[in-house]
Amino acid sequence: MAKTLPDIDVPDLSGKLAVVTGANSGLGRGLADRLVAAGAEVVLAVRDTSKGEVAATELLKDFPAATVHVRELDLASLASVAQFSSALVAEGRPVDILINNAGVMMLPTRQVTADGFELQFGANYLGHFALTAELLPLLRKSDSPRVVSHSSGLASQGHLVWDDLQSVRAYSPTGAYNASKLAMLMFGRELQRRSDAHGWGLLSTAARPGMVHTNLVKSGPKQGGANMQSRLIEFAMRLPGLSQQVPQGVLSALYAATSPDAVGGEYYGPNGFHGYTGAPVVSEVPKQALADADSARLWTVSEELTRVHFG
């Protein structure tokens, strides 16, 4: 008998507007599929709009009555983040769900964003920090706004080196990636604390997908040729029971974004072996992410680096 794959029930999202970054493929595309299927209007926030248009066409083929928008957003450019956000703010439509999903993974050599940040820390984290701040007015216009920050199980191995956040002195593909995902987790939790303190009305959570077959996992570490990271990932992906496909990989973020039982400040991830696969449950938070002082410090540093402020 075939094994039953995990799934969750998604409530009716008719009338809701969701923004999903990196929505043309992988986890972002899988999240867009489920949100559209539940009736949400979805903004596909993508770096490559031609790929975004292909994704939108496919979505509309499956859901002809859906409303899907393709908008250009390069999270490695604060100017692009500002332009994207300004356009939405000018339109004035409340944003009900923001899923900060897009990212790059384990680049073999240190690269930088348009603003000079190390690419993984800049695109995976700082770009989303700025995006959330600039969309805060639209989130606050929603009756029940949610922000989901996509982290990773590798956040548990992450460490923020305060005097070298941009990995100038020492760069490691895995170290930079893990730090960026730890930062995303810390941001999701700190955003809830600040929302509670300032009355923003947000439900902010973090989520990790487990081990999922996506282009990000396959292509990131291979830029510039195969390396130890890509070989280890490929090996793990071939082992039975240690990985899952996108429809299951999106469940933790989808739960955080839509479930009436999701709790602000929590961290959701798969419940299977080592958290690689399974249905979403509350996940263990790494030690540094539990330190409120560190999260507050990261917030202050992030405002200084991006020159973007919440409030």
PDB file of C-alpha atoms in Angstrom:
ATOM      1  CA  MET A   1       0.000   0.000   0.000  1.00  0.00           C
ATOM      2  CA  ALA A   2       1.332   3.434  -0.959  1.00  0.00           C
ATOM      3  CA  LYS A   3       2.511   5.616   1.893  1.00  0.00           C
ATOM      4  CA  THR A   4       0.215   8.543   2.674  1.00  0.00           C
ATOM      5  CA  LEU A   5       2.091  11.809   2.301  1.00  0.00           C
ATOM      6  CA  PRO A   6       1.596  14.527   4.930  1.00  0.00           C
ATOM      7  CA  ASP A   7      -0.660  17.477   4.149  1.00  0.00           C
ATOM      8  CA  ILE A   8      -2.583  20.204   5.950  1.00  0.00           C
ATOM      9  CA  ASP A   9      -5.969  21.828   5.513  1.00  0.00           C
ATOM     10  CA  VAL A  10      -5.783  25.408   4.252  1.00  0.00           C
ATOM     11  CA  PRO A  11      -8.730  27.697   5.100  1.00  0.00           C
ATOM     12  CA  ASP A  12     -10.572  29.722   2.489  1.00  0.00           C
ATOM     13  CA  LEU A  13      -8.358  32.663   1.556  1.00  0.00           C
ATOM     14  CA  SER A  14     -10.780  34.446  -0.761  1.00  0.00           C
ATOM     15  CA  GLY A  15     -10.231  38.203  -0.625  1.00  0.00           C
ATOM     16  CA  LYS A  16      -6.731  37.842   0.861  1.00  0.00           C
ATOM     17  CA  LEU A  17      -3.622  39.260  -0.824  1.00  0.00           C
ATOM     18  CA  ALA A  18      -0.405  37.283  -0.428  1.00  0.00           C
ATOM     19  CA  VAL A  19       3.119  38.301  -1.442  1.00  0.00           C
ATOM     20  CA  VAL A  20       5.573  35.432  -1.969  1.00  0.00           C
ATOM     21  CA  THR A  21       9.216  36.124  -2.761  1.00  0.00           C
ATOM     22  CA  GLY A  22      11.022  33.752  -5.104  1.00  0.00           C
ATOM     23  CA  ALA A  23       7.666  32.444  -6.308  1.00  0.00           C
ATOM     24  CA  ASN A  24       8.627  31.353  -9.820  1.00  0.00           C
ATOM     25  CA  SER A  25      10.080  27.985  -8.746  1.00  0.00           C
ATOM     26  CA  GLY A  26      10.779  25.637  -5.865  1.00  0.00           C
ATOM     27  CA  LEU A  27       9.227  26.286  -2.481  1.00  0.00           C
ATOM     28  CA  GLY A  28       7.980  29.738  -3.480  1.00  0.00           C
ATOM     29  CA  ARG A  29       6.127  28.323  -6.453  1.00  0.00           C
ATOM     30  CA  GLY A  30       4.715  25.510  -4.332  1.00  0.00           C
ATOM     31  CA  LEU A  31       3.466  28.035  -1.772  1.00  0.00           C
ATOM     32  CA  ALA A  32       1.920  30.175  -4.512  1.00  0.00           C
ATOM     33  CA  ASP A  33       0.114  27.102  -5.852  1.00  0.00           C
ATOM     34  CA  ARG A  34      -1.474  26.335  -2.493  1.00  0.00           C
ATOM     35  CA  LEU A  35      -2.395  29.944  -1.752  1.00  0.00           C
ATOM     36  CA  VAL A  36      -4.017  30.385  -5.174  1.00  0.00           C
ATOM     37  CA  ALA A  37      -5.856  27.074  -4.781  1.00  0.00           C
ATOM     38  CA  ALA A  38      -7.321  28.399  -1.500  1.00  0.00           C
ATOM     39  CA  GLY A  39      -8.608  31.538  -3.237  1.00  0.00           C
ATOM     40  CA  ALA A  40      -5.902  34.074  -2.408  1.00  0.00           C
ATOM     41  CA  GLU A  41      -4.751  36.769  -4.808  1.00  0.00           C
ATOM     42  CA  VAL A  42      -0.984  36.294  -5.087  1.00  0.00           C
ATOM     43  CA  VAL A  43       1.900  38.568  -6.011  1.00  0.00           C
ATOM     44  CA  LEU A  44       4.791  36.565  -7.448  1.00  0.00           C
ATOM     45  CA  ALA A  45       7.770  38.664  -6.329  1.00  0.00           C
ATOM     46  CA  VAL A  46      10.592  37.451  -8.579  1.00  0.00           C
ATOM     47  CA  ARG A  47      14.013  38.554  -9.793  1.00  0.00           C
ATOM     48  CA  ASP A  48      13.430  37.217 -13.323  1.00  0.00           C
ATOM     49  CA  THR A  49      10.016  38.385 -14.534  1.00  0.00           C
ATOM     50  CA  SER A  50      10.137  36.180 -17.646  1.00  0.00           C
ATOM     51  CA  LYS A  51      10.289  33.129 -15.389  1.00  0.00           C
ATOM     52  CA  GLY A  52       7.608  34.695 -13.241  1.00  0.00           C
ATOM     53  CA  GLU A  53       5.316  35.057 -16.254  1.00  0.00           C
ATOM     54  CA  VAL A  54       5.795  31.368 -17.081  1.00  0.00           C
ATOM     55  CA  ALA A  55       4.847  30.464 -13.512  1.00  0.00           C
ATOM     56  CA  ALA A  56       1.806  32.765 -13.650  1.00  0.00           C
ATOM     57  CA  THR A  57       0.655  31.214 -16.931  1.00  0.00           C
ATOM     58  CA  GLU A  58       0.915  27.739 -15.449  1.00  0.00           C
ATOM     59  CA  LEU A  59      -0.968  28.817 -12.321  1.00  0.00           C
ATOM     60  CA  LEU A  60      -3.769  30.330 -14.363  1.00  0.00           C
ATOM     61  CA  LYS A  61      -3.989  27.175 -16.454  1.00  0.00           C
ATOM     62  CA  ASP A  62      -4.664  25.203 -13.270  1.00  0.00           C
ATOM     63  CA  PHE A  63      -6.797  27.917 -11.645  1.00  0.00           C
ATOM     64  CA  PRO A  64      -8.435  30.005 -14.404  1.00  0.00           C
ATOM     65  CA  ALA A  65     -10.346  32.209 -11.957  1.00  0.00           C
ATOM     66  CA  ALA A  66      -7.239  33.142  -9.993  1.00  0.00           C
ATOM     67  CA  THR A  67      -5.679  36.595  -9.796  1.00  0.00           C
ATOM     68  CA  VAL A  68      -1.901  36.458 -10.053  1.00  0.00           C
ATOM     69  CA  HIS A  69       0.519  39.373 -10.424  1.00  0.00           C
ATOM     70  CA  VAL A  70       4.167  39.187 -11.481  1.00  0.00           C
ATOM     71  CA  ARG A  71       6.369  41.889  -9.960  1.00  0.00           C
ATOM     72  CA  GLU A  72      10.117  42.348 -10.241  1.00  0.00           C
ATOM     73  CA  LEU A  73      11.999  42.097  -6.950  1.00  0.00           C
ATOM     74  CA  ASP A  74      15.737  41.610  -6.594  1.00  0.00           C
ATOM     75  CA  LEU A  75      16.456  41.093  -2.910  1.00  0.00           C
ATOM     76  CA  ALA A  76      20.154  41.649  -3.586  1.00  0.00           C
ATOM     77  CA  SER A  77      19.358  45.314  -4.313  1.00  0.00           C
ATOM     78  CA  LEU A  78      17.861  47.647  -1.728  1.00  0.00           C
ATOM     79  CA  ALA A  79      16.842  49.960  -4.580  1.00  0.00           C
ATOM     80  CA  SER A  80      14.821  47.125  -6.125  1.00  0.00           C
ATOM     81  CA  VAL A  81      13.231  46.359  -2.752  1.00  0.00           C
ATOM     82  CA  ALA A  82      12.268  50.026  -2.371  1.00  0.00           C
ATOM     83  CA  GLN A  83      10.865  50.223  -5.900  1.00  0.00           C
ATOM     84  CA  PHE A  84       8.809  47.053  -5.455  1.00  0.00           C
ATOM     85  CA  SER A  85       7.466  48.168  -2.074  1.00  0.00           C
ATOM     86  CA  SER A  86       6.714  51.730  -3.201  1.00  0.00           C
ATOM     87  CA  ALA A  87       4.585  50.445  -6.064  1.00  0.00           C
ATOM     88  CA  LEU A  88       2.503  48.284  -3.737  1.00  0.00           C
ATOM     89  CA  VAL A  89       2.169  51.038  -1.142  1.00  0.00           C
ATOM     90  CA  ALA A  90       1.009  53.447  -3.866  1.00  0.00           C
ATOM     91  CA  GLU A  91      -1.722  50.985  -4.822  1.00  0.00           C
ATOM     92  CA  GLY A  92      -2.789  50.866  -1.161  1.00  0.00           C
ATOM     93  CA  ARG A  93      -4.090  47.310  -1.050  1.00  0.00           C
ATOM     94  CA  PRO A  94      -3.646  45.647   2.361  1.00  0.00           C
ATOM     95  CA  VAL A  95      -1.170  42.761   2.390  1.00  0.00           C
ATOM     96  CA  ASP A  96      -2.582  39.855   4.390  1.00  0.00           C
ATOM     97  CA  ILE A  97       0.278  37.364   3.978  1.00  0.00           C
ATOM     98  CA  LEU A  98       3.960  38.017   3.347  1.00  0.00           C
ATOM     99  CA  ILE A  99       6.162  34.959   2.868  1.00  0.00           C
ATOM    100  CA  ASN A 100       9.856  35.835   2.878  1.00  0.00           C
ATOM    101  CA  ASN A 101      11.090  32.820   0.957  1.00  0.00           C
ATOM    102  CA  ALA A 102      13.615  33.662  -1.774  1.00  0.00           C
ATOM    103  CA  GLY A 103      17.306  33.039  -1.336  1.00  0.00           C
ATOM    104  CA  VAL A 104      20.613  31.720  -2.570  1.00  0.00           C
ATOM    105  CA  MET A 105      22.502  28.787  -1.090  1.00  0.00           C
ATOM    106  CA  MET A 106      26.118  27.912  -0.272  1.00  0.00           C
ATOM    107  CA  LEU A 107      27.841  29.863  -3.017  1.00  0.00           C
ATOM    108  CA  PRO A 108      31.385  28.475  -3.343  1.00  0.00           C
ATOM    109  CA  THR A 109      33.014  31.908  -3.528  1.00  0.00           C
ATOM    110  CA  ARG A 110      32.160  35.131  -1.722  1.00  0.00           C
ATOM    111  CA  GLN A 111      29.962  37.408  -3.807  1.00  0.00           C
ATOM    112  CA  VAL A 112      28.335  40.723  -2.938  1.00  0.00           C
ATOM    113  CA  THR A 113      25.001  42.415  -3.495  1.00  0.00           C
ATOM    114  CA  ALA A 114      24.463  45.722  -5.295  1.00  0.00           C
ATOM    115  CA  ASP A 115      24.904  47.385  -1.889  1.00  0.00           C
ATOM    116  CA  GLY A 116      28.132  45.579  -1.027  1.00  0.00           C
ATOM    117  CA  PHE A 117      26.706  42.994   1.398  1.00  0.00           C
ATOM    118  CA  GLU A 118      27.845  39.386   1.304  1.00  0.00           C
ATOM    119  CA  LEU A 119      25.318  37.874  -1.083  1.00  0.00           C
ATOM    120  CA  GLN A 120      23.790  35.195   1.118  1.00  0.00           C
ATOM    121  CA  PHE A 121      23.416  37.448   4.166  1.00  0.00           C
ATOM    122  CA  GLY A 122      22.250  40.309   1.941  1.00  0.00           C
ATOM    123  CA  ALA A 123      19.729  38.536  -0.296  1.00  0.00           C
ATOM    124  CA  ASN A 124      18.498  35.888   2.108  1.00  0.00           C
ATOM    125  CA  TYR A 125      18.137  38.156   5.125  1.00  0.00           C
ATOM    126  CA  LEU A 126      18.779  41.895   4.753  1.00  0.00           C
ATOM    127  CA  GLY A 127      16.639  42.198   1.620  1.00  0.00           C
ATOM    128  CA  HIS A 128      13.732  40.549   3.412  1.00  0.00           C
ATOM    129  CA  PHE A 129      14.270  42.706   6.496  1.00  0.00           C
ATOM    130  CA  ALA A 130      13.982  45.836   4.339  1.00  0.00           C
ATOM    131  CA  LEU A 131      11.028  44.444   2.378  1.00  0.00           C
ATOM    132  CA  THR A 132       9.052  43.688   5.527  1.00  0.00           C
ATOM    133  CA  ALA A 133       9.754  47.149   6.948  1.00  0.00           C
ATOM    134  CA  GLU A 134       8.646  48.878   3.768  1.00  0.00           C
ATOM    135  CA  LEU A 135       5.478  46.772   3.483  1.00  0.00           C
ATOM    136  CA  LEU A 136       4.583  47.281   7.155  1.00  0.00           C
ATOM    137  CA  PRO A 137       2.006  50.014   6.367  1.00  0.00           C
ATOM    138  CA  LEU A 138       0.138  47.595   4.070  1.00  0.00           C
ATOM    139  CA  LEU A 139       0.424  44.719   6.536  1.00  0.00           C
ATOM    140  CA  ARG A 140      -1.023  46.898   9.273  1.00  0.00           C
ATOM    141  CA  LYS A 141      -4.022  47.679   7.051  1.00  0.00           C
ATOM    142  CA  SER A 142      -4.964  43.982   7.053  1.00  0.00           C
ATOM    143  CA  ASP A 143      -7.360  42.598   9.648  1.00  0.00           C
ATOM    144  CA  SER A 144      -5.059  39.651  10.389  1.00  0.00           C
ATOM    145  CA  PRO A 145      -1.633  40.124   8.785  1.00  0.00           C
ATOM    146  CA  ARG A 146       0.940  37.341   8.795  1.00  0.00           C
ATOM    147  CA  VAL A 147       4.651  37.335   8.038  1.00  0.00           C
ATOM    148  CA  VAL A 148       6.523  34.079   7.545  1.00  0.00           C
ATOM    149  CA  SER A 149      10.328  34.099   7.492  1.00  0.00           C
ATOM    150  CA  HIS A 150      11.738  31.017   5.783  1.00  0.00           C
ATOM    151  CA  SER A 151      14.696  29.669   7.707  1.00  0.00           C
ATOM    152  CA  SER A 152      16.450  26.281   7.520  1.00  0.00           C
ATOM    153  CA  GLY A 153      17.397  23.375   9.713  1.00  0.00           C
ATOM    154  CA  LEU A 154      20.963  24.532   9.123  1.00  0.00           C
ATOM    155  CA  ALA A 155      20.205  27.620  11.228  1.00  0.00           C
ATOM    156  CA  SER A 156      21.038  25.398  14.200  1.00  0.00           C
ATOM    157  CA  GLN A 157      24.633  25.341  12.924  1.00  0.00           C
ATOM    158  CA  GLY A 158      24.679  29.072  12.208  1.00  0.00           C
ATOM    159  CA  HIS A 159      26.606  31.687  14.123  1.00  0.00           C
ATOM    160  CA  LEU A 160      26.570  35.460  13.787  1.00  0.00           C
ATOM    161  CA  VAL A 161      30.064  36.915  13.935  1.00  0.00           C
ATOM    162  CA  TRP A 162      29.200  40.458  14.959  1.00  0.00           C
ATOM    163  CA  ASP A 163      32.424  42.054  13.753  1.00  0.00           C
ATOM    164  CA  ASP A 164      32.371  40.171  10.432  1.00  0.00           C
ATOM    165  CA  LEU A 165      28.716  39.739   9.414  1.00  0.00           C
ATOM    166  CA  GLN A 166      29.696  40.233   5.773  1.00  0.00           C
ATOM    167  CA  SER A 167      32.326  37.448   5.876  1.00  0.00           C
ATOM    168  CA  VAL A 168      35.077  39.793   4.723  1.00  0.00           C
ATOM    169  CA  ARG A 169      37.816  38.261   6.874  1.00  0.00           C
ATOM    170  CA  ALA A 170      36.649  34.676   6.569  1.00  0.00           C
ATOM    171  CA  TYR A 171      34.164  33.256   4.061  1.00  0.00           C
ATOM    172  CA  SER A 172      32.651  29.788   4.201  1.00  0.00           C
ATOM    173  CA  PRO A 173      29.829  28.760   1.823  1.00  0.00           C
ATOM    174  CA  THR A 174      28.038  26.841   4.545  1.00  0.00           C
ATOM    175  CA  GLY A 175      28.901  29.310   7.302  1.00  0.00           C
ATOM    176  CA  ALA A 176      27.475  32.271   5.393  1.00  0.00           C
ATOM    177  CA  TYR A 177      24.338  30.356   4.424  1.00  0.00           C
ATOM    178  CA  ASN A 178      23.733  29.045   7.932  1.00  0.00           C
ATOM    179  CA  ALA A 179      24.214  32.538   9.395  1.00  0.00           C
ATOM    180  CA  SER A 180      21.716  34.027   6.940  1.00  0.00           C
ATOM    181  CA  LYS A 181      19.114  31.436   7.913  1.00  0.00           C
ATOM    182  CA  LEU A 182      19.786  31.927  11.608  1.00  0.00           C
ATOM    183  CA  ALA A 183      19.239  35.647  11.025  1.00  0.00           C
ATOM    184  CA  MET A 184      15.907  34.909   9.338  1.00  0.00           C
ATOM    185  CA  LEU A 185      14.783  32.865  12.322  1.00  0.00           C
ATOM    186  CA  MET A 186      15.868  35.547  14.775  1.00  0.00           C
ATOM    187  CA  PHE A 187      14.106  38.187  12.680  1.00  0.00           C
ATOM    188  CA  GLY A 188      10.826  36.273  12.605  1.00  0.00           C
ATOM    189  CA  ARG A 189      10.795  35.962  16.384  1.00  0.00           C
ATOM    190  CA  GLU A 190      11.966  39.528  17.045  1.00  0.00           C
ATOM    191  CA  LEU A 191       9.337  40.893  14.644  1.00  0.00           C
ATOM    192  CA  GLN A 192       6.631  39.301  16.784  1.00  0.00           C
ATOM    193  CA  ARG A 193       8.084  40.812  19.967  1.00  0.00           C
ATOM    194  CA  ARG A 194       8.215  44.264  18.399  1.00  0.00           C
ATOM    195  CA  SER A 195       4.740  43.914  16.932  1.00  0.00           C
ATOM    196  CA  ASP A 196       3.411  43.083  20.389  1.00  0.00           C
ATOM    197  CA  ALA A 197       5.286  46.021  21.922  1.00  0.00           C
ATOM    198  CA  HIS A 198       4.215  48.581  19.310  1.00  0.00           C
ATOM    199  CA  GLY A 199       0.724  47.330  18.467  1.00  0.00           C
ATOM    200  CA  TRP A 200       1.408  46.458  14.820  1.00  0.00           C
ATOM    201  CA  GLY A 201      -1.022  43.534  14.954  1.00  0.00           C
ATOM    202  CA  LEU A 202       1.235  41.083  13.128  1.00  0.00           C
ATOM    203  CA  LEU A 203       1.447  37.333  13.515  1.00  0.00           C
ATOM    204  CA  SER A 204       5.104  36.689  12.720  1.00  0.00           C
ATOM    205  CA  THR A 205       6.566  33.195  12.576  1.00  0.00           C
ATOM    206  CA  ALA A 206       9.535  31.337  11.131  1.00  0.00           C
ATOM    207  CA  ALA A 207       9.519  28.040   9.283  1.00  0.00           C
ATOM    208  CA  ARG A 208      11.981  25.520   7.924  1.00  0.00           C
ATOM    209  CA  PRO A 209      11.142  23.158   5.042  1.00  0.00           C
ATOM    210  CA  GLY A 210      13.284  20.119   5.821  1.00  0.00           C
ATOM    211  CA  MET A 211      15.314  18.443   3.082  1.00  0.00           C
ATOM    212  CA  VAL A 212      13.529  19.283  -0.161  1.00  0.00           C
ATOM    213  CA  HIS A 213      14.298  18.621  -3.818  1.00  0.00           C
ATOM    214  CA  THR A 214      14.557  22.125  -5.339  1.00  0.00           C
ATOM    215  CA  ASN A 215      16.728  23.916  -7.881  1.00  0.00           C
ATOM    216  CA  LEU A 216      18.171  25.985  -5.026  1.00  0.00           C
ATOM    217  CA  VAL A 217      19.603  22.905  -3.344  1.00  0.00           C
ATOM    218  CA  LYS A 218      20.940  21.547  -6.627  1.00  0.00           C
ATOM    219  CA  SER A 219      22.353  24.691  -8.215  1.00  0.00           C
ATOM    220  CA  GLY A 220      23.661  26.942  -5.430  1.00  0.00           C
ATOM    221  CA  PRO A 221      26.623  24.871  -4.255  1.00  0.00           C
ATOM    222  CA  LYS A 222      27.485  23.936  -7.855  1.00  0.00           C
ATOM    223  CA  GLN A 223      28.134  27.468  -9.031  1.00  0.00           C
ATOM    224  CA  GLY A 224      31.709  27.378 -10.240  1.00  0.00           C
ATOM    225  CA  GLY A 225      31.772  23.560 -10.278  1.00  0.00           C
ATOM    226  CA  ALA A 226      30.976  20.639  -8.011  1.00  0.00           C
ATOM    227  CA  ASN A 227      32.293  20.884  -4.455  1.00  0.00           C
ATOM    228  CA  MET A 228      32.012  19.058  -1.156  1.00  0.00           C
ATOM    229  CA  GLN A 229      28.710  20.763  -0.278  1.00  0.00           C
ATOM    230  CA  SER A 230      27.037  19.764  -3.549  1.00  0.00           C
ATOM    231  CA  ARG A 231      28.300  16.181  -3.257  1.00  0.00           C
ATOM    232  CA  LEU A 232      27.005  15.827   0.307  1.00  0.00           C
ATOM    233  CA  ILE A 233      23.626  17.282  -0.640  1.00  0.00           C
ATOM    234  CA  GLU A 234      23.287  15.005  -3.647  1.00  0.00           C
ATOM    235  CA  PHE A 235      24.233  11.996  -1.519  1.00  0.00           C
ATOM    236  CA  ALA A 236      21.665  12.856   1.175  1.00  0.00           C
ATOM    237  CA  MET A 237      18.977  13.390  -1.441  1.00  0.00           C
ATOM    238  CA  ARG A 238      19.477   9.859  -2.740  1.00  0.00           C
ATOM    239  CA  LEU A 239      18.979   8.197   0.638  1.00  0.00           C
ATOM    240  CA  PRO A 240      15.426   6.919   1.182  1.00  0.00           C
ATOM    241  CA  GLY A 241      13.366   8.797   3.727  1.00  0.00           C
ATOM    242  CA  LEU A 242      15.752  11.741   4.111  1.00  0.00           C
ATOM    243  CA  SER A 243      14.154  14.133   1.640  1.00  0.00           C
ATOM    244  CA  GLN A 244      10.793  15.163   0.291  1.00  0.00           C
ATOM    245  CA  GLN A 245       9.281  16.882  -2.712  1.00  0.00           C
ATOM    246  CA  VAL A 246       8.091  20.488  -2.860  1.00  0.00           C
ATOM    247  CA  PRO A 247       4.393  19.774  -2.043  1.00  0.00           C
ATOM    248  CA  GLN A 248       5.509  18.444   1.351  1.00  0.00           C
ATOM    249  CA  GLY A 249       8.381  20.910   1.755  1.00  0.00           C
ATOM    250  CA  VAL A 250       6.010  23.884   1.744  1.00  0.00           C
ATOM    251  CA  LEU A 251       3.805  22.589   4.546  1.00  0.00           C
ATOM    252  CA  SER A 252       5.556  24.245   7.494  1.00  0.00           C
ATOM    253  CA  ALA A 253       5.522  27.711   5.898  1.00  0.00           C
ATOM    254  CA  LEU A 254       1.986  27.146   4.616  1.00  0.00           C
ATOM    255  CA  TYR A 255       0.835  26.203   8.109  1.00  0.00           C
ATOM    256  CA  ALA A 256       2.500  29.298   9.557  1.00  0.00           C
ATOM    257  CA  ALA A 257       0.909  31.494   6.887  1.00  0.00           C
ATOM    258  CA  THR A 258      -2.643  30.150   7.054  1.00  0.00           C
ATOM    259  CA  SER A 259      -3.477  27.904   9.995  1.00  0.00           C
ATOM    260  CA  PRO A 260      -5.799  29.320  12.654  1.00  0.00           C
ATOM    261  CA  ASP A 261      -3.668  27.401  15.161  1.00  0.00           C
ATOM    262  CA  ALA A 262      -0.343  29.039  14.231  1.00  0.00           C
ATOM    263  CA  VAL A 263       1.171  31.035  17.097  1.00  0.00           C
ATOM    264  CA  GLY A 264       3.201  34.208  16.726  1.00  0.00           C
ATOM    265  CA  GLY A 265       6.898  33.871  17.487  1.00  0.00           C
ATOM    266  CA  GLU A 266       6.944  30.104  16.934  1.00  0.00           C
ATOM    267  CA  TYR A 267       9.246  28.162  14.612  1.00  0.00           C
ATOM    268  CA  TYR A 268       7.613  25.431  12.519  1.00  0.00           C
ATOM    269  CA  GLY A 269       9.283  22.490  10.804  1.00  0.00           C
ATOM    270  CA  PRO A 270       8.749  18.850   9.761  1.00  0.00           C
ATOM    271  CA  ASN A 271       8.236  16.244  12.475  1.00  0.00           C
ATOM    272  CA  GLY A 272      10.129  13.360  10.836  1.00  0.00           C
ATOM    273  CA  PHE A 273      13.624  11.926  11.317  1.00  0.00           C
ATOM    274  CA  HIS A 274      16.007  14.777  12.212  1.00  0.00           C
ATOM    275  CA  GLY A 275      13.337  17.178  10.901  1.00  0.00           C
ATOM    276  CA  TYR A 276      14.100  16.255   7.283  1.00  0.00           C
ATOM    277  CA  THR A 277      10.555  15.258   6.311  1.00  0.00           C
ATOM    278  CA  GLY A 278       7.058  15.157   7.726  1.00  0.00           C
ATOM    279  CA  ALA A 279       4.130  17.257   8.837  1.00  0.00           C
ATOM    280  CA  PRO A 280       4.612  20.692  10.464  1.00  0.00           C
ATOM    281  CA  VAL A 281       5.088  20.953  14.207  1.00  0.00           C
ATOM    282  CA  VAL A 282       6.703  23.446  16.564  1.00  0.00           C
ATOM    283  CA  SER A 283      10.452  23.102  16.052  1.00  0.00           C
ATOM    284  CA  GLU A 284      13.334  23.533  18.492  1.00  0.00           C
ATOM    285  CA  VAL A 285      14.883  26.997  18.382  1.00  0.00           C
ATOM    286  CA  PRO A 286      18.710  27.179  18.250  1.00  0.00           C
ATOM    287  CA  LYS A 287      20.438  28.689  21.286  1.00  0.00           C
ATOM    288  CA  GLN A 288      21.530  32.005  19.712  1.00  0.00           C
ATOM    289  CA  ALA A 289      18.026  32.606  18.371  1.00  0.00           C
ATOM    290  CA  LEU A 290      16.688  32.246  21.917  1.00  0.00           C
ATOM    291  CA  ALA A 291      18.829  35.127  23.130  1.00  0.00           C
ATOM    292  CA  ASP A 292      16.586  38.201  23.035  1.00  0.00           C
ATOM    293  CA  ALA A 293      19.587  40.506  23.368  1.00  0.00           C
ATOM    294  CA  ASP A 294      21.189  39.014  20.256  1.00  0.00           C
ATOM    295  CA  SER A 295      17.959  39.346  18.278  1.00  0.00           C
ATOM    296  CA  ALA A 296      17.593  42.966  19.351  1.00  0.00           C
ATOM    297  CA  ARG A 297      21.207  43.627  18.390  1.00  0.00           C
ATOM    298  CA  LEU A 298      20.686  42.044  14.971  1.00  0.00           C
ATOM    299  CA  TRP A 299      17.618  44.247  14.447  1.00  0.00           C
ATOM    300  CA  THR A 300      19.579  47.413  15.246  1.00  0.00           C
ATOM    301  CA  VAL A 301      22.474  46.402  13.000  1.00  0.00           C
ATOM    302  CA  SER A 302      20.045  45.549  10.201  1.00  0.00           C
ATOM    303  CA  GLU A 303      18.421  48.971  10.387  1.00  0.00           C
ATOM    304  CA  GLU A 304      21.841  50.594  10.226  1.00  0.00           C
ATOM    305  CA  LEU A 305      22.961  48.504   7.248  1.00  0.00           C
ATOM    306  CA  THR A 306      19.751  48.847   5.205  1.00  0.00           C
ATOM    307  CA  ARG A 307      18.884  52.373   6.378  1.00  0.00           C
ATOM    308  CA  VAL A 308      15.314  51.161   6.618  1.00  0.00           C
ATOM    309  CA  HIS A 309      13.321  51.456   9.835  1.00  0.00           C
ATOM    310  CA  PHE A 310      10.087  49.926  11.108  1.00  0.00           C
ATOM    311  CA  GLY A 311       7.299  52.051  12.530  1.00  0.00           C
TER     312      GLY A 311
END
